[in-house]
mmCIF file of N, CA and C in Angstrom:
data_model
loop_
_atom_site.group_PDB
_atom_site.id
_atom_site.type_symbol
_atom_site.label_atom_id
_atom_site.label_comp_id
_atom_site.label_asym_id
_atom_site.label_seq_id
_atom_site.Cartn_x
_atom_site.Cartn_y
_atom_site.Cartn_z
ATOM 1 N N UNK R 1 45.365 11.697 11.911
ATOM 2 C CA UNK R 1 44.884 10.352 11.651
ATOM 3 C C UNK R 1 43.498 10.139 12.284
ATOM 4 N N UNK R 2 43.364 10.495 13.558
ATOM 5 C CA UNK R 2 42.090 10.344 14.250
ATOM 6 C C UNK R 2 41.025 11.188 13.546
ATOM 7 N N UNK R 3 41.383 12.423 13.165
ATOM 8 C CA UNK R 3 40.419 13.295 12.494
ATOM 9 C C UNK R 3 39.938 12.672 11.190
ATOM 10 N N UNK R 4 40.833 12.040 10.441
ATOM 11 C CA UNK R 4 40.414 11.448 9.165
ATOM 12 C C UNK R 4 39.538 10.223 9.394
ATOM 13 N N UNK R 5 39.785 9.466 10.445
ATOM 14 C CA UNK R 5 38.927 8.308 10.761
ATOM 15 C C UNK R 5 37.539 8.798 11.164
ATOM 16 N N UNK R 6 37.487 9.822 12.004
ATOM 17 C CA UNK R 6 36.208 10.382 12.433
ATOM 18 C C UNK R 6 35.466 10.954 11.222
ATOM 19 N N UNK R 7 36.191 11.660 10.356
ATOM 20 C CA UNK R 7 35.571 12.239 9.161
ATOM 21 C C UNK R 7 35.032 11.131 8.255
ATOM 22 N N UNK R 8 35.807 10.061 8.068
ATOM 23 C CA UNK R 8 35.359 8.932 7.240
ATOM 24 C C UNK R 8 34.115 8.293 7.843
ATOM 25 N N UNK R 9 34.113 8.117 9.168
ATOM 26 C CA UNK R 9 32.952 7.542 9.845
ATOM 27 C C UNK R 9 31.729 8.433 9.662
ATOM 28 N N UNK R 10 31.908 9.727 9.797
ATOM 29 C CA UNK R 10 30.792 10.673 9.657
ATOM 30 C C UNK R 10 30.216 10.632 8.242
ATOM 31 N N UNK R 11 31.099 10.603 7.236
ATOM 32 C CA UNK R 11 30.630 10.544 5.851
ATOM 33 C C UNK R 11 29.899 9.226 5.605
ATOM 34 N N UNK R 12 30.464 8.114 6.083
ATOM 35 C CA UNK R 12 29.830 6.798 5.910
ATOM 36 C C UNK R 12 28.470 6.769 6.594
ATOM 37 N N UNK R 13 28.387 7.285 7.816
ATOM 38 C CA UNK R 13 27.109 7.305 8.548
ATOM 39 C C UNK R 13 26.090 8.162 7.811
ATOM 40 N N UNK R 14 26.537 9.295 7.274
ATOM 41 C CA UNK R 14 25.623 10.165 6.531
ATOM 42 C C UNK R 14 25.119 9.471 5.282
ATOM 43 N N UNK R 15 26.015 8.846 4.530
ATOM 44 C CA UNK R 15 25.605 8.144 3.314
ATOM 45 C C UNK R 15 24.674 6.984 3.638
ATOM 46 N N UNK R 16 24.997 6.220 4.673
ATOM 47 C CA UNK R 16 24.144 5.097 5.054
ATOM 48 C C UNK R 16 22.778 5.599 5.489
ATOM 49 N N UNK R 17 22.751 6.663 6.285
ATOM 50 C CA UNK R 17 21.482 7.229 6.743
ATOM 51 C C UNK R 17 20.650 7.744 5.587
ATOM 52 N N UNK R 18 21.298 8.385 4.617
ATOM 53 C CA UNK R 18 20.580 8.889 3.443
ATOM 54 C C UNK R 18 20.016 7.741 2.629
ATOM 55 N N UNK R 19 20.810 6.696 2.404
ATOM 56 C CA UNK R 19 20.332 5.540 1.636
ATOM 57 C C UNK R 19 19.182 4.866 2.360
ATOM 58 N N UNK R 20 19.301 4.724 3.685
ATOM 59 C CA UNK R 20 18.226 4.085 4.442
ATOM 60 C C UNK R 20 16.958 4.928 4.386
ATOM 61 N N UNK R 21 17.105 6.243 4.484
ATOM 62 C CA UNK R 21 15.935 7.114 4.431
ATOM 63 C C UNK R 21 15.268 7.045 3.066
ATOM 64 N N UNK R 22 16.075 7.016 1.997
ATOM 65 C CA UNK R 22 15.504 6.920 0.658
ATOM 66 C C UNK R 22 14.789 5.587 0.499
ATOM 67 N N UNK R 23 15.401 4.523 0.982
ATOM 68 C CA UNK R 23 14.811 3.191 0.859
ATOM 69 C C UNK R 23 13.524 3.107 1.670
ATOM 70 N N UNK R 24 13.562 3.640 2.887
ATOM 71 C CA UNK R 24 12.391 3.575 3.755
ATOM 72 C C UNK R 24 11.245 4.408 3.211
ATOM 73 N N UNK R 25 11.563 5.468 2.470
ATOM 74 C CA UNK R 25 10.523 6.339 1.973
ATOM 75 C C UNK R 25 9.958 5.931 0.624
ATOM 76 N N UNK R 26 10.370 4.786 0.117
ATOM 77 C CA UNK R 26 9.924 4.434 -1.224
ATOM 78 C C UNK R 26 8.428 4.151 -1.271
ATOM 79 N N UNK R 27 7.832 4.574 -2.364
ATOM 80 C CA UNK R 27 6.402 4.379 -2.580
ATOM 81 C C UNK R 27 6.112 2.936 -2.974
ATOM 82 N N UNK R 28 4.924 2.522 -2.692
ATOM 83 C CA UNK R 28 4.474 1.202 -3.100
ATOM 84 C C UNK R 28 4.323 1.167 -4.620
ATOM 85 N N UNK R 29 4.585 0.008 -5.208
ATOM 86 C CA UNK R 29 4.352 -0.195 -6.637
ATOM 87 C C UNK R 29 2.955 -0.778 -6.783
ATOM 88 N N UNK R 30 2.111 -0.132 -7.582
ATOM 89 C CA UNK R 30 0.722 -0.551 -7.757
ATOM 90 C C UNK R 30 0.510 -0.943 -9.216
ATOM 91 N N UNK R 31 0.050 -2.187 -9.446
ATOM 92 C CA UNK R 31 -0.152 -2.691 -10.796
ATOM 93 C C UNK R 31 -1.549 -3.291 -10.916
ATOM 94 N N UNK R 32 -2.318 -2.827 -11.887
ATOM 95 C CA UNK R 32 -3.620 -3.452 -12.159
ATOM 96 C C UNK R 32 -3.333 -4.781 -12.855
ATOM 97 N N UNK R 33 -3.784 -5.887 -12.253
ATOM 98 C CA UNK R 33 -3.494 -7.216 -12.798
ATOM 99 C C UNK R 33 -4.724 -7.886 -13.408
ATOM 100 N N UNK R 34 -5.908 -7.303 -13.186
ATOM 101 C CA UNK R 34 -7.131 -7.881 -13.742
ATOM 102 C C UNK R 34 -8.198 -6.803 -13.778
ATOM 103 N N UNK R 35 -8.986 -6.809 -14.853
ATOM 104 C CA UNK R 35 -10.071 -5.847 -14.985
ATOM 105 C C UNK R 35 -11.168 -6.491 -15.823
ATOM 106 N N UNK R 36 -12.406 -6.449 -15.303
ATOM 107 C CA UNK R 36 -13.503 -7.085 -16.032
ATOM 108 C C UNK R 36 -14.827 -6.447 -15.627
ATOM 109 N N UNK R 37 -15.639 -6.069 -16.635
ATOM 110 C CA UNK R 37 -16.973 -5.554 -16.347
ATOM 111 C C UNK R 37 -17.841 -6.687 -15.809
ATOM 112 N N UNK R 38 -18.672 -6.381 -14.831
ATOM 113 C CA UNK R 38 -19.560 -7.396 -14.263
ATOM 114 C C UNK R 38 -20.826 -7.478 -15.117
ATOM 115 N N UNK R 39 -21.038 -8.593 -15.796
ATOM 116 C CA UNK R 39 -22.158 -8.684 -16.730
ATOM 117 C C UNK R 39 -23.526 -8.627 -16.046
ATOM 118 N N UNK R 40 -23.596 -9.029 -14.790
ATOM 119 C CA UNK R 40 -24.879 -9.032 -14.080
ATOM 120 C C UNK R 40 -25.093 -7.788 -13.209
ATOM 121 N N UNK R 41 -24.147 -6.845 -13.256
ATOM 122 C CA UNK R 41 -24.279 -5.592 -12.500
ATOM 123 C C UNK R 41 -23.878 -4.454 -13.442
ATOM 124 N N UNK R 42 -24.814 -3.972 -14.235
ATOM 125 C CA UNK R 42 -24.494 -2.932 -15.223
ATOM 126 C C UNK R 42 -23.806 -1.725 -14.583
ATOM 127 N N UNK R 43 -22.743 -1.262 -15.250
ATOM 128 C CA UNK R 43 -22.026 -0.077 -14.788
ATOM 129 C C UNK R 43 -20.950 -0.356 -13.755
ATOM 130 N N UNK R 44 -20.806 -1.619 -13.327
ATOM 131 C CA UNK R 44 -19.789 -1.969 -12.319
ATOM 132 C C UNK R 44 -18.744 -2.889 -12.936
ATOM 133 N N UNK R 45 -17.529 -2.775 -12.410
ATOM 134 C CA UNK R 45 -16.415 -3.627 -12.835
ATOM 135 C C UNK R 45 -15.668 -4.144 -11.620
ATOM 136 N N UNK R 46 -14.951 -5.238 -11.840
ATOM 137 C CA UNK R 46 -14.014 -5.748 -10.852
ATOM 138 C C UNK R 46 -12.623 -5.382 -11.365
ATOM 139 N N UNK R 47 -11.857 -4.725 -10.498
ATOM 140 C CA UNK R 47 -10.480 -4.372 -10.840
ATOM 141 C C UNK R 47 -9.607 -4.893 -9.710
ATOM 142 N N UNK R 48 -8.577 -5.638 -10.084
ATOM 143 C CA UNK R 48 -7.701 -6.247 -9.086
ATOM 144 C C UNK R 48 -6.320 -5.614 -9.207
ATOM 145 N N UNK R 49 -5.788 -5.197 -8.061
ATOM 146 C CA UNK R 49 -4.529 -4.473 -8.015
ATOM 147 C C UNK R 49 -3.538 -5.224 -7.133
ATOM 148 N N UNK R 50 -2.310 -5.380 -7.629
ATOM 149 C CA UNK R 50 -1.210 -5.920 -6.834
ATOM 150 C C UNK R 50 -0.429 -4.734 -6.281
ATOM 151 N N UNK R 51 -0.280 -4.680 -4.955
ATOM 152 C CA UNK R 51 0.466 -3.607 -4.302
ATOM 153 C C UNK R 51 1.718 -4.227 -3.703
ATOM 154 N N UNK R 52 2.876 -3.723 -4.136
ATOM 155 C CA UNK R 52 4.160 -4.264 -3.677
ATOM 156 C C UNK R 52 4.923 -3.194 -2.903
ATOM 157 N N UNK R 53 5.292 -3.540 -1.675
ATOM 158 C CA UNK R 53 6.053 -2.647 -0.814
ATOM 159 C C UNK R 53 7.458 -3.205 -0.654
ATOM 160 N N UNK R 54 8.459 -2.374 -0.932
ATOM 161 C CA UNK R 54 9.823 -2.757 -0.599
ATOM 162 C C UNK R 54 9.991 -2.648 0.905
ATOM 163 N N UNK R 55 11.118 -3.102 1.423
ATOM 164 C CA UNK R 55 11.363 -2.942 2.864
ATOM 165 C C UNK R 55 11.192 -1.480 3.277
ATOM 166 N N UNK R 56 10.370 -1.240 4.280
ATOM 167 C CA UNK R 56 10.127 0.114 4.757
ATOM 168 C C UNK R 56 9.243 0.947 3.852
ATOM 169 N N UNK R 57 8.694 0.350 2.805
ATOM 170 C CA UNK R 57 7.876 1.088 1.845
ATOM 171 C C UNK R 57 6.506 1.433 2.391
ATOM 172 N N UNK R 58 5.884 2.444 1.781
ATOM 173 C CA UNK R 58 4.572 2.884 2.250
ATOM 174 C C UNK R 58 3.792 3.546 1.127
ATOM 175 N N UNK R 59 2.533 3.787 1.390
ATOM 176 C CA UNK R 59 1.669 4.569 0.511
ATOM 177 C C UNK R 59 1.241 5.800 1.281
ATOM 178 N N UNK R 60 1.035 6.900 0.577
ATOM 179 C CA UNK R 60 0.525 8.103 1.228
ATOM 180 C C UNK R 60 -0.907 7.856 1.688
ATOM 181 N N UNK R 61 -1.352 8.643 2.652
ATOM 182 C CA UNK R 61 -2.747 8.566 3.094
ATOM 183 C C UNK R 61 -3.633 8.795 1.879
ATOM 184 N N UNK R 62 -4.689 7.985 1.752
ATOM 185 C CA UNK R 62 -5.503 8.062 0.551
ATOM 186 C C UNK R 62 -6.932 7.594 0.795
ATOM 187 N N UNK R 63 -7.747 7.849 -0.206
ATOM 188 C CA UNK R 63 -9.105 7.316 -0.271
ATOM 189 C C UNK R 63 -9.218 6.605 -1.614
ATOM 190 N N UNK R 64 -10.400 6.124 -1.896
ATOM 191 C CA UNK R 64 -10.665 5.450 -3.164
ATOM 192 C C UNK R 64 -11.936 6.071 -3.745
ATOM 193 N N UNK R 65 -12.250 5.772 -5.007
ATOM 194 C CA UNK R 65 -13.474 6.344 -5.585
ATOM 195 C C UNK R 65 -14.688 6.080 -4.690
ATOM 196 N N UNK R 66 -15.653 7.002 -4.732
ATOM 197 C CA UNK R 66 -16.851 6.888 -3.897
ATOM 198 C C UNK R 66 -17.625 5.600 -4.150
ATOM 199 N N UNK R 67 -17.453 5.008 -5.306
ATOM 200 C CA UNK R 67 -18.186 3.784 -5.639
ATOM 201 C C UNK R 67 -17.460 2.514 -5.218
ATOM 202 N N UNK R 68 -16.242 2.626 -4.690
ATOM 203 C CA UNK R 68 -15.385 1.450 -4.489
ATOM 204 C C UNK R 68 -15.671 0.679 -3.209
ATOM 205 N N UNK R 69 -15.888 -0.621 -3.376
ATOM 206 C CA UNK R 69 -15.846 -1.577 -2.269
ATOM 207 C C UNK R 69 -14.584 -2.387 -2.506
ATOM 208 N N UNK R 70 -13.776 -2.576 -1.447
ATOM 209 C CA UNK R 70 -12.464 -3.205 -1.611
ATOM 210 C C UNK R 70 -12.285 -4.346 -0.625
ATOM 211 N N UNK R 71 -11.742 -5.443 -1.140
ATOM 212 C CA UNK R 71 -11.307 -6.566 -0.321
ATOM 213 C C UNK R 71 -9.800 -6.668 -0.523
ATOM 214 N N UNK R 72 -9.019 -6.628 0.554
ATOM 215 C CA UNK R 72 -7.561 -6.698 0.461
ATOM 216 C C UNK R 72 -7.046 -7.916 1.221
ATOM 217 N N UNK R 73 -6.070 -8.610 0.625
ATOM 218 C CA UNK R 73 -5.483 -9.810 1.242
ATOM 219 C C UNK R 73 -3.969 -9.729 1.119
ATOM 220 N N UNK R 74 -3.275 -9.922 2.222
ATOM 221 C CA UNK R 74 -1.814 -9.893 2.230
ATOM 222 C C UNK R 74 -1.301 -11.213 1.653
ATOM 223 N N UNK R 75 -0.436 -11.093 0.657
ATOM 224 C CA UNK R 75 0.136 -12.272 0.003
ATOM 225 C C UNK R 75 1.492 -12.649 0.576
ATOM 226 N N UNK R 76 2.253 -11.633 0.989
ATOM 227 C CA UNK R 76 3.617 -11.861 1.464
ATOM 228 C C UNK R 76 3.960 -10.808 2.500
ATOM 229 N N UNK R 77 4.663 -11.204 3.541
ATOM 230 C CA UNK R 77 5.108 -10.254 4.547
ATOM 231 C C UNK R 77 3.977 -9.816 5.462
ATOM 232 N N UNK R 78 4.055 -8.567 5.903
ATOM 233 C CA UNK R 78 3.054 -8.007 6.816
ATOM 234 C C UNK R 78 2.828 -6.544 6.451
ATOM 235 N N UNK R 79 1.569 -6.130 6.501
ATOM 236 C CA UNK R 79 1.162 -4.773 6.147
ATOM 237 C C UNK R 79 0.544 -4.105 7.367
ATOM 238 N N UNK R 80 1.001 -2.900 7.678
ATOM 239 C CA UNK R 80 0.403 -2.088 8.743
ATOM 240 C C UNK R 80 -0.634 -1.202 8.086
ATOM 241 N N UNK R 81 -1.862 -1.223 8.616
ATOM 242 C CA UNK R 81 -2.967 -0.529 7.972
ATOM 243 C C UNK R 81 -3.864 0.145 9.001
ATOM 244 N N UNK R 82 -4.406 1.291 8.605
ATOM 245 C CA UNK R 82 -5.427 1.953 9.419
ATOM 246 C C UNK R 82 -6.504 2.488 8.488
ATOM 247 N N UNK R 83 -7.733 2.102 8.736
ATOM 248 C CA UNK R 83 -8.870 2.575 7.958
ATOM 249 C C UNK R 83 -9.724 3.454 8.871
ATOM 250 N N UNK R 84 -10.023 4.665 8.386
ATOM 251 C CA UNK R 84 -10.782 5.659 9.156
ATOM 252 C C UNK R 84 -10.088 5.910 10.487
ATOM 253 N N UNK R 85 -10.837 5.937 11.576
ATOM 254 C CA UNK R 85 -10.255 6.195 12.883
ATOM 255 C C UNK R 85 -10.053 4.901 13.668
ATOM 256 N N UNK R 86 -10.080 3.774 12.964
ATOM 257 C CA UNK R 86 -9.884 2.481 13.616
ATOM 258 C C UNK R 86 -8.450 2.316 14.082
ATOM 259 N N UNK R 87 -8.174 1.215 14.736
ATOM 260 C CA UNK R 87 -6.819 0.982 15.236
ATOM 261 C C UNK R 87 -5.852 0.695 14.086
ATOM 262 N N UNK R 88 -4.588 1.022 14.288
ATOM 263 C CA UNK R 88 -3.553 0.603 13.348
ATOM 264 C C UNK R 88 -3.378 -0.888 13.579
ATOM 265 N N UNK R 89 -3.527 -1.663 12.510
ATOM 266 C CA UNK R 89 -3.504 -3.119 12.609
ATOM 267 C C UNK R 89 -2.446 -3.671 11.674
ATOM 268 N N UNK R 90 -1.740 -4.715 12.113
ATOM 269 C CA UNK R 90 -0.769 -5.397 11.264
ATOM 270 C C UNK R 90 -1.416 -6.676 10.752
ATOM 271 N N UNK R 91 -1.502 -6.786 9.427
ATOM 272 C CA UNK R 91 -2.052 -7.973 8.772
ATOM 273 C C UNK R 91 -0.893 -8.760 8.177
ATOM 274 N N UNK R 92 -0.848 -10.064 8.478
ATOM 275 C CA UNK R 92 0.214 -10.939 7.976
ATOM 276 C C UNK R 92 -0.284 -11.726 6.777
ATOM 277 N N UNK R 93 0.639 -12.348 6.064
ATOM 278 C CA UNK R 93 0.295 -13.138 4.881
ATOM 279 C C UNK R 93 -0.881 -14.060 5.201
ATOM 280 N N UNK R 94 -1.894 -14.032 4.335
ATOM 281 C CA UNK R 94 -3.090 -14.846 4.506
ATOM 282 C C UNK R 94 -4.231 -14.122 5.194
ATOM 283 N N UNK R 95 -3.968 -12.963 5.804
ATOM 284 C CA UNK R 95 -5.018 -12.206 6.481
ATOM 285 C C UNK R 95 -5.577 -11.136 5.541
ATOM 286 N N UNK R 96 -6.802 -10.671 5.843
ATOM 287 C CA UNK R 96 -7.462 -9.733 4.943
ATOM 288 C C UNK R 96 -8.316 -8.733 5.708
ATOM 289 N N UNK R 97 -8.772 -7.715 4.982
ATOM 290 C CA UNK R 97 -9.713 -6.722 5.501
ATOM 291 C C UNK R 97 -10.505 -6.175 4.323
ATOM 292 N N UNK R 98 -11.521 -5.379 4.628
ATOM 293 C CA UNK R 98 -12.294 -4.751 3.560
ATOM 294 C C UNK R 98 -12.466 -3.267 3.862
ATOM 295 N N UNK R 99 -12.764 -2.525 2.801
ATOM 296 C CA UNK R 99 -13.030 -1.093 2.895
ATOM 297 C C UNK R 99 -14.311 -0.815 2.115
ATOM 298 N N UNK R 100 -15.145 0.030 2.673
ATOM 299 C CA UNK R 100 -16.413 0.373 2.017
ATOM 300 C C UNK R 100 -16.305 1.778 1.423
ATOM 301 N N UNK R 101 -17.235 2.127 0.519
ATOM 302 C CA UNK R 101 -17.187 3.459 -0.077
ATOM 303 C C UNK R 101 -17.097 4.551 0.992
ATOM 304 N N UNK R 102 -16.187 5.503 0.753
ATOM 305 C CA UNK R 102 -16.010 6.629 1.663
ATOM 306 C C UNK R 102 -14.943 6.427 2.725
ATOM 307 N N UNK R 103 -14.423 5.204 2.865
ATOM 308 C CA UNK R 103 -13.380 4.972 3.871
ATOM 309 C C UNK R 103 -12.113 5.754 3.538
ATOM 310 N N UNK R 104 -11.397 6.144 4.589
ATOM 311 C CA UNK R 104 -10.101 6.812 4.469
ATOM 312 C C UNK R 104 -9.027 5.833 4.922
ATOM 313 N N UNK R 105 -7.983 5.727 4.133
ATOM 314 C CA UNK R 105 -6.887 4.802 4.450
ATOM 315 C C UNK R 105 -5.681 5.648 4.850
ATOM 316 N N UNK R 106 -5.566 5.928 6.157
ATOM 317 C CA UNK R 106 -4.525 6.843 6.603
ATOM 318 C C UNK R 106 -3.161 6.194 6.794
ATOM 319 N N UNK R 107 -3.099 4.887 7.040
ATOM 320 C CA UNK R 107 -1.823 4.179 7.159
ATOM 321 C C UNK R 107 -1.880 2.967 6.253
ATOM 322 N N UNK R 108 -0.864 2.825 5.407
ATOM 323 C CA UNK R 108 -0.719 1.649 4.554
ATOM 324 C C UNK R 108 0.766 1.503 4.275
ATOM 325 N N UNK R 109 1.405 0.553 4.962
ATOM 326 C CA UNK R 109 2.857 0.437 4.841
ATOM 327 C C UNK R 109 3.347 -0.957 5.188
ATOM 328 N N UNK R 110 4.540 -1.253 4.706
ATOM 329 C CA UNK R 110 5.201 -2.501 5.035
ATOM 330 C C UNK R 110 5.562 -2.454 6.517
ATOM 331 N N UNK R 111 5.276 -3.526 7.223
ATOM 332 C CA UNK R 111 5.602 -3.579 8.650
ATOM 333 C C UNK R 111 7.077 -3.894 8.889
ATOM 334 N N UNK R 112 7.801 -4.244 7.830
ATOM 335 C CA UNK R 112 9.206 -4.628 7.956
ATOM 336 C C UNK R 112 10.114 -3.639 7.232
ATOM 337 N N UNK R 113 11.273 -3.391 7.808
ATOM 338 C CA UNK R 113 12.277 -2.566 7.140
ATOM 339 C C UNK R 113 13.315 -3.427 6.433
ATOM 340 N N UNK R 114 13.152 -4.759 6.507
ATOM 341 C CA UNK R 114 14.135 -5.649 5.886
ATOM 342 C C UNK R 114 13.547 -6.596 4.844
ATOM 343 N N UNK R 115 12.237 -6.835 4.879
ATOM 344 C CA UNK R 115 11.612 -7.778 3.943
ATOM 345 C C UNK R 115 10.521 -7.095 3.135
ATOM 346 N N UNK R 116 10.295 -7.544 1.900
ATOM 347 C CA UNK R 116 9.207 -6.972 1.097
ATOM 348 C C UNK R 116 7.848 -7.460 1.587
ATOM 349 N N UNK R 117 6.800 -6.803 1.129
ATOM 350 C CA UNK R 117 5.425 -7.218 1.435
ATOM 351 C C UNK R 117 4.578 -6.965 0.190
ATOM 352 N N UNK R 118 3.568 -7.827 -0.001
ATOM 353 C CA UNK R 118 2.667 -7.666 -1.144
ATOM 354 C C UNK R 118 1.247 -7.932 -0.708
ATOM 355 N N UNK R 119 0.319 -7.197 -1.328
ATOM 356 C CA UNK R 119 -1.095 -7.455 -1.083
ATOM 357 C C UNK R 119 -1.846 -7.382 -2.400
ATOM 358 N N UNK R 120 -2.976 -8.071 -2.432
ATOM 359 C CA UNK R 120 -3.871 -8.045 -3.577
ATOM 360 C C UNK R 120 -5.140 -7.340 -3.129
ATOM 361 N N UNK R 121 -5.552 -6.310 -3.871
ATOM 362 C CA UNK R 121 -6.768 -5.565 -3.546
ATOM 363 C C UNK R 121 -7.770 -5.760 -4.682
ATOM 364 N N UNK R 122 -8.958 -6.239 -4.328
ATOM 365 C CA UNK R 122 -10.025 -6.471 -5.295
ATOM 366 C C UNK R 122 -11.044 -5.350 -5.127
ATOM 367 N N UNK R 123 -11.245 -4.576 -6.179
ATOM 368 C CA UNK R 123 -12.180 -3.457 -6.181
ATOM 369 C C UNK R 123 -13.439 -3.847 -6.939
ATOM 370 N N UNK R 124 -14.601 -3.517 -6.399
ATOM 371 C CA UNK R 124 -15.839 -3.478 -7.168
ATOM 372 C C UNK R 124 -16.146 -1.993 -7.240
ATOM 373 N N UNK R 125 -16.152 -1.467 -8.467
ATOM 374 C CA UNK R 125 -16.155 -0.022 -8.657
ATOM 375 C C UNK R 125 -16.921 0.337 -9.934
ATOM 376 N N UNK R 126 -17.372 1.586 -10.028
ATOM 377 C CA UNK R 126 -17.996 2.043 -11.269
ATOM 378 C C UNK R 126 -17.025 1.808 -12.422
ATOM 379 N N UNK R 127 -17.544 1.277 -13.528
ATOM 380 C CA UNK R 127 -16.713 0.916 -14.672
ATOM 381 C C UNK R 127 -15.869 2.075 -15.184
ATOM 382 N N UNK R 128 -16.388 3.281 -15.155
ATOM 383 C CA UNK R 128 -15.664 4.437 -15.685
ATOM 384 C C UNK R 128 -14.517 4.930 -14.825
ATOM 385 N N UNK R 129 -14.384 4.427 -13.619
ATOM 386 C CA UNK R 129 -13.312 4.895 -12.725
ATOM 387 C C UNK R 129 -11.949 4.446 -13.257
ATOM 388 N N UNK R 130 -11.041 5.396 -13.397
ATOM 389 C CA UNK R 130 -9.691 5.060 -13.844
ATOM 390 C C UNK R 130 -8.664 5.273 -12.741
ATOM 391 N N UNK R 131 -8.928 6.188 -11.824
ATOM 392 C CA UNK R 131 -8.029 6.433 -10.696
ATOM 393 C C UNK R 131 -8.565 5.678 -9.490
ATOM 394 N N UNK R 132 -7.843 4.676 -9.039
ATOM 395 C CA UNK R 132 -8.324 3.866 -7.918
ATOM 396 C C UNK R 132 -7.812 4.346 -6.569
ATOM 397 N N UNK R 133 -6.714 5.104 -6.569
ATOM 398 C CA UNK R 133 -6.126 5.622 -5.333
ATOM 399 C C UNK R 133 -6.075 7.144 -5.454
ATOM 400 N N UNK R 134 -6.727 7.815 -4.500
ATOM 401 C CA UNK R 134 -6.826 9.277 -4.529
ATOM 402 C C UNK R 134 -6.169 9.849 -3.266
ATOM 403 N N UNK R 135 -5.232 10.803 -3.422
ATOM 404 C CA UNK R 135 -4.600 11.388 -2.233
ATOM 405 C C UNK R 135 -5.644 11.974 -1.296
ATOM 406 N N UNK R 136 -5.420 11.807 0.004
ATOM 407 C CA UNK R 136 -6.356 12.359 0.975
ATOM 408 C C UNK R 136 -6.146 13.861 1.064
ATOM 409 N N UNK R 137 -7.253 14.578 1.137
ATOM 410 C CA UNK R 137 -7.187 16.045 1.178
ATOM 411 C C UNK R 137 -7.166 16.554 2.577
#
């Protein structure tokens, strides 16, 4: 009887741990919500991206196109972020930061393991750019 209770507990703990690990490792959902060529800046466009993190969600370390200037604003929850070798910073809903061409984004993740987080990123980028997030090499 004791062995079966211990075995049941072990299986439950393993399943719970696996589910939590899968949930925590989920990638951010990235959706382009607006795109428009800038009429007064030939060759440049504004592209706006909604980034949604589930609880414990994250993005891999990445960069952006060499032409990209980015303004990011947290809409919901809190985002842990690190740009270049700067400090890891937690931005809460209503707070923002910017990234300039060539910046490396080594940390980008939901600060919570229980609540979702969302941010809006506004890119000013060369019109021909189609890939806005590039894995860091």
